[in-house]
Tab-separated table of C-alpha atoms and ligand atoms in Angstrom:
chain	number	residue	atom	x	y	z
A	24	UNK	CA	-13.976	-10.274	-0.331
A	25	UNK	CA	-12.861	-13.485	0.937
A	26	UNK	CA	-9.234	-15.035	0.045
A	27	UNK	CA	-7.800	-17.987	0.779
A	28	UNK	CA	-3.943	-18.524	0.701
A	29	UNK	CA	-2.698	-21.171	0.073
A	30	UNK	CA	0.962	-22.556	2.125
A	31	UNK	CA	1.382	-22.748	5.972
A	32	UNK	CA	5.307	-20.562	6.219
A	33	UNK	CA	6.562	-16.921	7.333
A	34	UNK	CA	5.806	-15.664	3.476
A	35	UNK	CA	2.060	-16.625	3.422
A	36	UNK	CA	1.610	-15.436	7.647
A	37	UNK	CA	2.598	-12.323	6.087
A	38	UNK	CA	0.091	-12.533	2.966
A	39	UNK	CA	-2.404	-13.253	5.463
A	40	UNK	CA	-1.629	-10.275	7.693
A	41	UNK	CA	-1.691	-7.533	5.089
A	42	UNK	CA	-5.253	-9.346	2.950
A	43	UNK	CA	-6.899	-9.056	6.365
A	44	UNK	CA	-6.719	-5.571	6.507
A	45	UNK	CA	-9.969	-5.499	4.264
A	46	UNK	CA	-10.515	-9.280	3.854
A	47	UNK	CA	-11.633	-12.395	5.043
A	48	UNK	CA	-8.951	-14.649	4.893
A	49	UNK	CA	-8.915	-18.312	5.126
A	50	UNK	CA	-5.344	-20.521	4.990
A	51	UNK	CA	-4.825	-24.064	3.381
A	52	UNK	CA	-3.111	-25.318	5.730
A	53	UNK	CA	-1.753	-22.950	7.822
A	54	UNK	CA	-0.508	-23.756	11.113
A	55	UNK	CA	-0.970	-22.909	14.617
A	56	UNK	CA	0.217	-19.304	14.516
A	57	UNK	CA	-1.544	-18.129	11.437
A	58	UNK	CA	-5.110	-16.518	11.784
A	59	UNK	CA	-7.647	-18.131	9.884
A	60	UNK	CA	-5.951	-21.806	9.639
A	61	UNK	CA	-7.973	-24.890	8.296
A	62	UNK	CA	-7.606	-28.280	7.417
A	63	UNK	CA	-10.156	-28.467	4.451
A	64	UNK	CA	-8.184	-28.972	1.225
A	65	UNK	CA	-8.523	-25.308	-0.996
A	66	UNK	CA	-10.364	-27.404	-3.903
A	67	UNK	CA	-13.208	-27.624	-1.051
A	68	UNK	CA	-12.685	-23.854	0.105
A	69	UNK	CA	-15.168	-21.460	-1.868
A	70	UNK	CA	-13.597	-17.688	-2.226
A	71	UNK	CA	-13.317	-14.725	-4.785
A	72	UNK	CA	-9.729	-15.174	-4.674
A	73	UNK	CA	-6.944	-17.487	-3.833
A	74	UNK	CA	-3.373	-16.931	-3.499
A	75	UNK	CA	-0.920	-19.875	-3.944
A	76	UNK	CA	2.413	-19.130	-1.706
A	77	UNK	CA	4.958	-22.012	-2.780
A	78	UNK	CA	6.260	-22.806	-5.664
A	79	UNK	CA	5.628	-26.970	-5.238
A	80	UNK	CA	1.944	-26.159	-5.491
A	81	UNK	CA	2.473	-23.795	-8.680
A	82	UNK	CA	4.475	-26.489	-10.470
A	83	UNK	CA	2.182	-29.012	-9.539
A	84	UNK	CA	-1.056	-27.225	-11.294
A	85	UNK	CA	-2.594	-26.086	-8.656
A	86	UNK	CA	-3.801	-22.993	-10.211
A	87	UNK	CA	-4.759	-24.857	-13.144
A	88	UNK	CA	-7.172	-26.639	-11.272
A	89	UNK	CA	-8.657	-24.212	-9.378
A	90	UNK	CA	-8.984	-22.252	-12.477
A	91	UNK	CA	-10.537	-25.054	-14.419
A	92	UNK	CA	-13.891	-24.510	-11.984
A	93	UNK	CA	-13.882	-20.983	-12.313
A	94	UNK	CA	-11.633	-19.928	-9.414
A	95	UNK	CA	-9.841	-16.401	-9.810
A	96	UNK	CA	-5.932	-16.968	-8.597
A	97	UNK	CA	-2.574	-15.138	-7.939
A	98	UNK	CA	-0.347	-17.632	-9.189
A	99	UNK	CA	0.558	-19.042	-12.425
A	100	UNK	CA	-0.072	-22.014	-13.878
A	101	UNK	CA	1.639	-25.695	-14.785
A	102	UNK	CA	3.100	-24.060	-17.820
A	103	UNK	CA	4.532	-20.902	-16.651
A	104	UNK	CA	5.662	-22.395	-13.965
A	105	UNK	CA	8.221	-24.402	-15.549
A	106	UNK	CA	10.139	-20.817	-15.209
A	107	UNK	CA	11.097	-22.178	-12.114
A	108	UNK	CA	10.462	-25.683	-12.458
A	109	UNK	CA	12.725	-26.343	-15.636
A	110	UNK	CA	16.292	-23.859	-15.594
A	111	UNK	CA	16.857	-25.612	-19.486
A	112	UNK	CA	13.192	-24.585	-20.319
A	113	UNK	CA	13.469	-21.089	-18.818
A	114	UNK	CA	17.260	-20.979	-20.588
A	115	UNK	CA	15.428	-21.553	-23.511
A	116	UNK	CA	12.766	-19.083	-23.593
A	117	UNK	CA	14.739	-16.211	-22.044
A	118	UNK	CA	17.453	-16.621	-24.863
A	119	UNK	CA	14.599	-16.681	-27.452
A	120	UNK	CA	13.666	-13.389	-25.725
A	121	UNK	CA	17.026	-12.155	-25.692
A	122	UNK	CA	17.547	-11.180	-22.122
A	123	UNK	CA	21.244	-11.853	-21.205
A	124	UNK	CA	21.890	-14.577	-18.827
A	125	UNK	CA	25.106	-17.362	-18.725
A	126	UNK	CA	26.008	-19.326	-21.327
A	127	UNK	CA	24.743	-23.106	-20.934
A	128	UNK	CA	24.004	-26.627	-22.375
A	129	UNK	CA	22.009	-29.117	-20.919
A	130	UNK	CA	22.184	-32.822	-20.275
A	131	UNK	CA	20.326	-35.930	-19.945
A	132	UNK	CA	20.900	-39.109	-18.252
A	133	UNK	CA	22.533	-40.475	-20.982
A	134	UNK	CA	25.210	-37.945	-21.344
A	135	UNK	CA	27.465	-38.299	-18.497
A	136	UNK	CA	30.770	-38.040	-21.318
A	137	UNK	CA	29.308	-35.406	-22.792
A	138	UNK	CA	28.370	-33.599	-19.928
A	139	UNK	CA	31.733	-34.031	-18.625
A	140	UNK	CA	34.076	-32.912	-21.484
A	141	UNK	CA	31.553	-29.685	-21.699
A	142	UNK	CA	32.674	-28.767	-18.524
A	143	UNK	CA	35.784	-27.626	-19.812
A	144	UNK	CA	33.898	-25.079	-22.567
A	145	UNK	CA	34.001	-22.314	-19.824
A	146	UNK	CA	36.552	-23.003	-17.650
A	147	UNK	CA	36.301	-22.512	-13.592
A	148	UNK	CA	34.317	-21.545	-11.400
A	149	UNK	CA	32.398	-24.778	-12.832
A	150	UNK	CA	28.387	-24.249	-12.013
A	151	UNK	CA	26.317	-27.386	-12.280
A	152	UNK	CA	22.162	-27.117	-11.713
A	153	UNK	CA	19.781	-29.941	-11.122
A	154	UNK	CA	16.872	-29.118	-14.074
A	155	UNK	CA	14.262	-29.686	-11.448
A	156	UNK	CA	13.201	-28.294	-8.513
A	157	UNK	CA	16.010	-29.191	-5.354
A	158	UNK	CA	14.477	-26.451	-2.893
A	159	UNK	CA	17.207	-24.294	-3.330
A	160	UNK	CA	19.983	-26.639	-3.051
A	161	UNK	CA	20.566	-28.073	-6.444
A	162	UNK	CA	23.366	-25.661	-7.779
A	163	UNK	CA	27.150	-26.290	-7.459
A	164	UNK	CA	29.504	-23.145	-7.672
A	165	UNK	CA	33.380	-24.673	-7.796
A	166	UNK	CA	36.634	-24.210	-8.758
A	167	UNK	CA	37.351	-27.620	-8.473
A	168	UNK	CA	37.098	-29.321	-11.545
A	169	UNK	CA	36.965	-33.255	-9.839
A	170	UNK	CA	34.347	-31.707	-7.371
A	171	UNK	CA	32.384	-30.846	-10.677
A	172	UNK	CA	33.156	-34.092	-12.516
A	173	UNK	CA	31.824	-36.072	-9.502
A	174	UNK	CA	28.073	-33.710	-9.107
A	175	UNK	CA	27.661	-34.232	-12.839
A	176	UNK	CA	27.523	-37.958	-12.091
A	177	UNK	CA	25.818	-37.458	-8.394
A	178	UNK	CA	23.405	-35.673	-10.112
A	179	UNK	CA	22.746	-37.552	-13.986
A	180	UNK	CA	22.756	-40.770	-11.824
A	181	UNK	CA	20.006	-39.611	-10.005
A	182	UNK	CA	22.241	-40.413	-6.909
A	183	UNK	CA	22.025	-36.945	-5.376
A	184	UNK	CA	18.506	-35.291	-6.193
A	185	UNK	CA	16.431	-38.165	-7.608
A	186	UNK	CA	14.473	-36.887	-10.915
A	187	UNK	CA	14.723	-33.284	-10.316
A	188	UNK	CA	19.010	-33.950	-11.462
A	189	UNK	CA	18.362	-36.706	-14.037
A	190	UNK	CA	18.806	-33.340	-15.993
A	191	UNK	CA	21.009	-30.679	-15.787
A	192	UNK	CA	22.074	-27.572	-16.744
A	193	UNK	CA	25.871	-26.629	-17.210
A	194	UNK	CA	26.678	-22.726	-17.021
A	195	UNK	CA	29.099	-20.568	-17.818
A	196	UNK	CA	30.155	-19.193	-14.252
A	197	UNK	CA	29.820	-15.413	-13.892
A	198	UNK	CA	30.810	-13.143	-10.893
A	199	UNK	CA	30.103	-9.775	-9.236
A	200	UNK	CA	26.893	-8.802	-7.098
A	201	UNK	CA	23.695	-10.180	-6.724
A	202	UNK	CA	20.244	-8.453	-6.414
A	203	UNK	CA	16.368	-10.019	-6.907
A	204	UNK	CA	13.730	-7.695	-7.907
A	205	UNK	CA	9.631	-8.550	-7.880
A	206	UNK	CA	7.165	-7.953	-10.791
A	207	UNK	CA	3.840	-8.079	-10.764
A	208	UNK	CA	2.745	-10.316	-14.046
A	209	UNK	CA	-1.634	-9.680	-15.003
A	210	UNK	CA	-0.883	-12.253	-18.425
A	211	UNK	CA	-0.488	-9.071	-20.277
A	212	UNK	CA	1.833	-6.698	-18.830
A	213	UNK	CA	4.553	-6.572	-15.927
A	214	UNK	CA	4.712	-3.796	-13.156
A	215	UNK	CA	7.639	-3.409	-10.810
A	216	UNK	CA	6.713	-3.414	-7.527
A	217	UNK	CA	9.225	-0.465	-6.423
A	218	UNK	CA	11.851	-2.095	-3.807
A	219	UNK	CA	14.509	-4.018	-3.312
A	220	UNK	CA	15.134	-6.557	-0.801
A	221	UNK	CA	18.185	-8.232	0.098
A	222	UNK	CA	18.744	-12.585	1.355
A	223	UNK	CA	20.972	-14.130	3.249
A	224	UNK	CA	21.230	-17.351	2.125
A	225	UNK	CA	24.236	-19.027	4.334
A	226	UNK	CA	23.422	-20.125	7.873
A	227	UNK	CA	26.201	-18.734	9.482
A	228	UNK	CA	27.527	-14.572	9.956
A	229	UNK	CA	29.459	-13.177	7.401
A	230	UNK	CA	28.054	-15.826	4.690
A	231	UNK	CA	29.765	-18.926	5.785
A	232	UNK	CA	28.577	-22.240	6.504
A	233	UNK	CA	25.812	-24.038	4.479
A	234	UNK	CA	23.339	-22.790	2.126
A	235	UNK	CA	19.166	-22.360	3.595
A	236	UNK	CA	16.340	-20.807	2.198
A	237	UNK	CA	16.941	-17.745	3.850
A	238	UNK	CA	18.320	-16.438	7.317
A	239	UNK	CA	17.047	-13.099	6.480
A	240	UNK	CA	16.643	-10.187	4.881
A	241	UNK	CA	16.153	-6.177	4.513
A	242	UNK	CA	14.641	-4.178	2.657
A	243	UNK	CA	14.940	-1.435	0.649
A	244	UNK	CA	18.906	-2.384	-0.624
A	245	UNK	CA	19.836	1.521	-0.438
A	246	UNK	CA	21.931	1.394	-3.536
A	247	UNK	CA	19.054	0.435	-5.569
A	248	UNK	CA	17.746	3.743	-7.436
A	249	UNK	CA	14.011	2.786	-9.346
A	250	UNK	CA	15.503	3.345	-12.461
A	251	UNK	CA	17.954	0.999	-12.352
A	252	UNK	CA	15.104	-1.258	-11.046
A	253	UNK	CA	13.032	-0.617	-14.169
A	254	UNK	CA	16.397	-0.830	-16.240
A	255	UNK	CA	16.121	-4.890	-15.312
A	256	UNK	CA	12.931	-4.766	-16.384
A	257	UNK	CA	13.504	-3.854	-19.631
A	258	UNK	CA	16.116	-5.950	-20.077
A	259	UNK	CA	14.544	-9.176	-18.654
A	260	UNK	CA	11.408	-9.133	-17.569
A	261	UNK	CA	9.632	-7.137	-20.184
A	262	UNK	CA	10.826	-9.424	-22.731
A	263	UNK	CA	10.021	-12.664	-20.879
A	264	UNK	CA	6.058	-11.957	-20.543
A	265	UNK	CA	6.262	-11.193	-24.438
A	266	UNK	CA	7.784	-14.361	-25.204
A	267	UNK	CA	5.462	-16.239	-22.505
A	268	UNK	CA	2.438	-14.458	-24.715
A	269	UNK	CA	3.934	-15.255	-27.721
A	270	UNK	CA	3.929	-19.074	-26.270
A	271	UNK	CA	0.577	-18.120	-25.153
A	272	UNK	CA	1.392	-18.348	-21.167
A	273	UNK	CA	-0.753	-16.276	-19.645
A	274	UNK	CA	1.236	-16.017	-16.650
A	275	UNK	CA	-1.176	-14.261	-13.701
A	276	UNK	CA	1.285	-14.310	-10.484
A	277	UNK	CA	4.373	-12.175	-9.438
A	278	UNK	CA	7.507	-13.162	-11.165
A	279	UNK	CA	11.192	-12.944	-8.786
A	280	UNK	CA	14.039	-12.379	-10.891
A	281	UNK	CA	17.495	-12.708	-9.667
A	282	UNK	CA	20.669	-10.998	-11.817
A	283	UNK	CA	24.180	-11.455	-11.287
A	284	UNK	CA	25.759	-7.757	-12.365
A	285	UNK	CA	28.965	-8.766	-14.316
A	286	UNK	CA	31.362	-6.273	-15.428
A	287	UNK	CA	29.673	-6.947	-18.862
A	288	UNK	CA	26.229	-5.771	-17.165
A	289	UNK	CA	23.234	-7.623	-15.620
A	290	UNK	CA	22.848	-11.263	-16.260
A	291	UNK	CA	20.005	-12.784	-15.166
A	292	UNK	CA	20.641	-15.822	-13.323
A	293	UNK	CA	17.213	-17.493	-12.422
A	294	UNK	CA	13.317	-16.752	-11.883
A	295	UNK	CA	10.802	-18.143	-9.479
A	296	UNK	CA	7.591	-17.753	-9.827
A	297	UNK	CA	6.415	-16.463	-6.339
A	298	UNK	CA	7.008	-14.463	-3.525
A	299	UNK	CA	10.509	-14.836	-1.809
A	300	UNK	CA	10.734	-16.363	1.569
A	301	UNK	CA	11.686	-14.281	3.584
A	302	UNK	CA	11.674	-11.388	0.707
A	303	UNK	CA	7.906	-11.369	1.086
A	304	UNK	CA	7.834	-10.407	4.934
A	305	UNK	CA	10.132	-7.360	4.409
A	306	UNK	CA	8.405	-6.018	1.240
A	307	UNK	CA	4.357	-7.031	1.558
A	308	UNK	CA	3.765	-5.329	5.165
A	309	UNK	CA	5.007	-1.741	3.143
A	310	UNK	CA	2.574	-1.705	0.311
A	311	UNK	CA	0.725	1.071	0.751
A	312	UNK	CA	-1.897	-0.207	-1.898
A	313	UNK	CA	-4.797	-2.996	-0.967
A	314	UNK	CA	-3.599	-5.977	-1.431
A	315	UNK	CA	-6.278	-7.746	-1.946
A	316	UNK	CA	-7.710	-5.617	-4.125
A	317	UNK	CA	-3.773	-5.795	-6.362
A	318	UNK	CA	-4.047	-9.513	-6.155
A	319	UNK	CA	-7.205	-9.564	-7.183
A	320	UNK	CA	-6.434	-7.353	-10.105
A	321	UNK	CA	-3.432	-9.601	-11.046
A	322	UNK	CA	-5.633	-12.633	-10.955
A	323	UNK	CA	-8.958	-10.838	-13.172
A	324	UNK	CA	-6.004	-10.398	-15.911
A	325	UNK	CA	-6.479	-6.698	-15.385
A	326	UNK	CA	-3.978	-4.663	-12.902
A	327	UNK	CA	-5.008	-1.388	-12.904
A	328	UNK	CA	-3.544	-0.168	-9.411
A	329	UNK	CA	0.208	0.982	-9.966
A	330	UNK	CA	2.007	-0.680	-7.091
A	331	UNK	CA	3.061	1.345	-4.619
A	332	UNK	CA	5.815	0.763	-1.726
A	333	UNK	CA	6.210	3.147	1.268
A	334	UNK	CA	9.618	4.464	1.866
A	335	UNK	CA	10.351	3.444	5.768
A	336	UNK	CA	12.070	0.067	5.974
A	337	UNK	CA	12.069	-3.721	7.343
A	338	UNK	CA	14.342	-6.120	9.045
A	339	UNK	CA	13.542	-9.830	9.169
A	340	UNK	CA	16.000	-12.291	11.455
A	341	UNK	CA	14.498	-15.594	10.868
A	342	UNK	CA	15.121	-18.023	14.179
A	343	UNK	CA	15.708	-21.751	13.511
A	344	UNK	CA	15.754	-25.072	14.937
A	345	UNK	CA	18.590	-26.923	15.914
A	346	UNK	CA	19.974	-29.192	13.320
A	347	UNK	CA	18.849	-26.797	10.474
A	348	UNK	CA	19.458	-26.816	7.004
A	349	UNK	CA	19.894	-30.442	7.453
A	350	UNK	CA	18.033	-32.013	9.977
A	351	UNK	CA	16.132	-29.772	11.896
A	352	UNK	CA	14.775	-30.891	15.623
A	353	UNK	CA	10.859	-29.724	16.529
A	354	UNK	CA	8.650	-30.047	19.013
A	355	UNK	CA	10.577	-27.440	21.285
A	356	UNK	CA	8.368	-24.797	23.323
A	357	UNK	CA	8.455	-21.364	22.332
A	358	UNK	CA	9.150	-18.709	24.775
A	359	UNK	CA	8.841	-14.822	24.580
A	360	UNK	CA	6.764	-14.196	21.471
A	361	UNK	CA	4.046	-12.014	23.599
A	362	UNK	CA	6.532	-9.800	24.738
A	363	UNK	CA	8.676	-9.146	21.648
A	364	UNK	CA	5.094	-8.877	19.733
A	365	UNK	CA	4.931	-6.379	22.450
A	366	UNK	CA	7.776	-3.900	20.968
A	367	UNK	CA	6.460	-1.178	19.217
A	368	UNK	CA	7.489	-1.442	15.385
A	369	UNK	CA	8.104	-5.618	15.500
A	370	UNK	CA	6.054	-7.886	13.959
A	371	UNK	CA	6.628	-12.061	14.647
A	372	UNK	CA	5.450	-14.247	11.341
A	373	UNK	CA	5.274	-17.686	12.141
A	374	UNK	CA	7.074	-20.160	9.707
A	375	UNK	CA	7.161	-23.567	11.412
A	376	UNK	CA	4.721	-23.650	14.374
A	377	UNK	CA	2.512	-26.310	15.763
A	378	UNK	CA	0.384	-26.155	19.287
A	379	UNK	CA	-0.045	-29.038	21.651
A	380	UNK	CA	-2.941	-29.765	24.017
A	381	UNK	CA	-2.014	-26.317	26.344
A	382	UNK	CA	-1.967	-24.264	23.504
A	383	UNK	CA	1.305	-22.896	23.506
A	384	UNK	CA	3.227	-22.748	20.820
A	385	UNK	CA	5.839	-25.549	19.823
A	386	UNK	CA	8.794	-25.145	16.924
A	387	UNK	CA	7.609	-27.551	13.926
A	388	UNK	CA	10.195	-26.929	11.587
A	389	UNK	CA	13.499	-25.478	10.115
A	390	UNK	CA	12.681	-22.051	10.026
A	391	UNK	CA	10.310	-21.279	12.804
A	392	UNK	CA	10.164	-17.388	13.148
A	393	UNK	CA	10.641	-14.510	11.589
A	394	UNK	CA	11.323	-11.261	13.588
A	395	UNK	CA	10.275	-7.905	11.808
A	396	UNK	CA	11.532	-4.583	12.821
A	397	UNK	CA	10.147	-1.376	10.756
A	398	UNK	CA	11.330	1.638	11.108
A	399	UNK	CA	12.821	4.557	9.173
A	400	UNK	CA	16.042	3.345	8.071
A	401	UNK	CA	17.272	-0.325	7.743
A	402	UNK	CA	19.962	0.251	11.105
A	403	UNK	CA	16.780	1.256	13.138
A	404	UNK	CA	14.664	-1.633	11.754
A	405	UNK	CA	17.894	-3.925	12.616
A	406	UNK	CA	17.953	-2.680	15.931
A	407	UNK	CA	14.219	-3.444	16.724
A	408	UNK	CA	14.009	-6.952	15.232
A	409	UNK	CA	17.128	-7.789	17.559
A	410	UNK	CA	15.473	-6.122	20.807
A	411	UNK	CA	12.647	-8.544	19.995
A	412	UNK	CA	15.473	-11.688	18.824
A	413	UNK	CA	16.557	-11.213	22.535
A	414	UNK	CA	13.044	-12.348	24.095
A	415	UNK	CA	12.605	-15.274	22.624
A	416	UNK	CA	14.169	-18.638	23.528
A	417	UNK	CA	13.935	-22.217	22.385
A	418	UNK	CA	16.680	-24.846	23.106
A	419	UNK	CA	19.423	-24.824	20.044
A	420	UNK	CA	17.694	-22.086	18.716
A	421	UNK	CA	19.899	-20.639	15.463
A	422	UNK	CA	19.930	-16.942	14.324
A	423	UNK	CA	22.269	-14.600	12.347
A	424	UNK	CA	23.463	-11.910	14.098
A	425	UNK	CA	24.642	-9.912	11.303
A	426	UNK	CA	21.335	-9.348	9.010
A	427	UNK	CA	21.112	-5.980	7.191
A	428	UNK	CA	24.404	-5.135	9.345
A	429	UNK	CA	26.662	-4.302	6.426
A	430	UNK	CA	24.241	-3.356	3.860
A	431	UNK	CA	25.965	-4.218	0.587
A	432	UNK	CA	25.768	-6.922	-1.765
A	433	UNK	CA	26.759	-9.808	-0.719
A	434	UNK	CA	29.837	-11.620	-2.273
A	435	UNK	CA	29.207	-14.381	-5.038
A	436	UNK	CA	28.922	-17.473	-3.253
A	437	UNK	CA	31.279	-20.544	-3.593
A	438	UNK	CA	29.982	-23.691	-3.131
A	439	UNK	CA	26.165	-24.190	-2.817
A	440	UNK	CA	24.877	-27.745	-2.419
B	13	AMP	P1	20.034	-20.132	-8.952
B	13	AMP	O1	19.147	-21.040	-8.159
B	13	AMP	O2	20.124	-20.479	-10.394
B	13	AMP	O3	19.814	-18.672	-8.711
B	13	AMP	O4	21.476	-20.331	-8.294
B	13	AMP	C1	21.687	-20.175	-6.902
B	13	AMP	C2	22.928	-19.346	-6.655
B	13	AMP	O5	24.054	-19.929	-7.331
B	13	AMP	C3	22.861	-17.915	-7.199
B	13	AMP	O6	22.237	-17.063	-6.282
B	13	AMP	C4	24.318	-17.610	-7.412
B	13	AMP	O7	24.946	-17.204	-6.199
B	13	AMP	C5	24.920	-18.927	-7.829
B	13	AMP	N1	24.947	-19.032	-9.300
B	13	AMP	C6	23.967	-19.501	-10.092
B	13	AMP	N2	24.309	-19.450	-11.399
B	13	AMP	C7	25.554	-18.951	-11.435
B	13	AMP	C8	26.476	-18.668	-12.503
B	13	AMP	N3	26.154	-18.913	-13.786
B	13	AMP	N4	27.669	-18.151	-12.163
B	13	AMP	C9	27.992	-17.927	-10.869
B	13	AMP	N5	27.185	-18.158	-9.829
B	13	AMP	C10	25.974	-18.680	-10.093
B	14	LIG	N1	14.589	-16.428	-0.238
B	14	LIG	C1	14.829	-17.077	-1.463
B	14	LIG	C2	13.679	-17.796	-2.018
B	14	LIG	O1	12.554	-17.672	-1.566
B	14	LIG	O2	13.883	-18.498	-2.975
């Protein structure tokens, strides 16, 4: 079979790595440190599959398109991608599915008053979302009710996120621990795809500093029994693909689902329509099923192979460049990847890598690496992905020391920009 992927970060290296396995794979764009890179735009790449990575592509109608000349694809289309790239449209539907999830109104442009004497409906911590997509950093958790009265108007003015925060989403703030779980979605059904992995969204150790896309990750989150895995399902995700069908979205993809688990039970808090980053590069490497062959199920409408996840675990430490979240510096040589490639148990997934004229590889964007360890338990996968973390060198190079060290949930997080 031959599959292309669609991206160029650490998620879709990893795609690539495990679809090889039985595959030809091809990658739209790529970069320097993924196998099977080209420049030629997918709509001129012929395969039996193709598998769309990030979720700008997804919301753009990507899959749509490809679909619209007969192309089979993982990934869902315009319309149920608004999941993700709408939080008032997915508010709506989930509530007309009944899965539980924060209270919330939502507000145009012209509603700045409105918006403002809302705020008070719920009472602090204030939580203020851009509608649109913000990569990540369009939510404000406060307590301070002037910080929240100045992002509603950062954000309605169009000041602080352009269109994506014309519209917003006010919600009732909830506490208590966070956990994601992945589904895969065949427009008919949903399966649970039987893990848990665990994010760490702030830059810094012990969750301080600014908010990323992820410094890393581990997986499985040992407190996470299957059941109460499938227990979320029921509650949200089951319910969702009915009232998708019922809208007739025939969502073909795998659906991320993030709760919040209040002392009044699970809430969900948001869905994205694709793999994590770096979720992906923790949980894809231990499917013990083709994944091609899954994919390719997902994307025929059909999924017939019941996902399967093996029961050793993974450690990813992602390495950044200096400057990052906000302005990360590239162009910096890489040094040590052949030897920590070298450790038994670690695989390196490139995220932001570019070559120059020598070959060698240069950093070419925020997050540039992402160190896997796999081993039996999570502390032994830790300690492997470090070993490897200690080889490699870049000036102003940025890494968490403390990923998968204290394996809990990690504590509700205050103020996300
Ligand atoms: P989202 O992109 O909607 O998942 O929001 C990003 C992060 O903001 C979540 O992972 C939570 O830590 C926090 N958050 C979002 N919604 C709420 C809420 N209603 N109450 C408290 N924290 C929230
Ligand atoms: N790691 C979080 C995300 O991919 O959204």
């Amino acid at each position: 079979m031959k599959v292309c992927v669609v991206g160029s970060g650490g998620r879709e290296h990893a795609f690539v790595e495990s679809l090889s396995m039985d595959s030809e794979v091809v990658v739209s764009p790529g970069s320097a440190g993924i196998r099977g890179s080209t420049s030629a735009p997918v709509t001129d790449i012929d395969a039996d599959l193709y598998v769309i990575g990030p979720e700008v592509p997804l919301v753009n109608g990507l899959a749509d398109e490809i679909r619209s000349f007969g192309g089979c694809v993982f990934g869902p289309g315009k319309e149920g991608a608004r999941l993700e790239a709408s939080k008032s449209w997915m508010k709506d539907l989930v509530n007309a599915a009944g899965v539980p999830t924060a209270g919330y109104e939502s507000f145009g442009q012209s509603q700045i008053e409105e918006a403002i004497e809302f705020l008070t409906t719920y009472g602090p911590p204030y939580v203020i979302k851009t509608d649109g997509l913000a990569a990540g950093k369009g939510v404000l958790v406060t307590n301070s009710y002037n910080e929240a009265v100045s992002d509603i108007k950062e954000k309605l003015s169009g000041a602080a996120f352009g269109d994506a925060g014309k519209q917003i989403v006010i919600e009732e703030g909830l506490s208590g621990p966070e956990l994601s779980l992945f589904a895969f979605c065949d427009g008919q059904k949903a399966v649970l795809i039987p893990t848990s992995a665990q994010d760490h969204k702030r830059l810094l150790d012990d969750n301080r500093g600014p908010n990323t896309g992820g410094m890393g990750c581990y997986s499985p989150m040992p407190s996470m029994s299957q059941a109460d895995l499938e227990g979320l399902m029921d509650l949200a995700v089951h319910p969702t693909i009915e009232e998708l069908k019922n809208r007739s979205i025939d969502y073909r993809g795998v659906l991320f689902a993030g709760f919040i688990m209040t002392t009044d039970g699970p809430k969900l808090l948001e869905y994205n329509v694709r793999f994590g980053d770096p979720e992906a590069q923790v949980i894809l490497p231990r499917l013990e099923n083709s994944l091609s062959e899954t994919l390719l199920q997902v994307a025929q409408g059909n999924l017939q192979n019941q996902p399967t996840v093996s029961s050793d675990a993974m450690v990813t430490v992602v390495l950044a460049s200096e400057g990052y979240p906000l302005s990360p510096r590239m162009g910096d040589p890489i040094q040590g990847l052949d030897e920590a490639r070298a450790i038994d148990g670690v695989t390196v997934f490139c995220a932001g890598v570019k070559s120059n004229s020598q070959g060698e590889l240069l950093t070419n964007g925020g997050r540039v690496l992402n160190i896997c360890g796999r081993a039996a338990t999570v502390e032994a996968a830790r300690e492997l992905a470090y070993q490897a973390v200690d080889l490699i060198f870049w000036p102003g190079m940025q890494h968490r020391a403390d990923i998968g060290a204290s394996i809990e949930t990690e504590p509700n997080q205050e103020v996300i920009k």
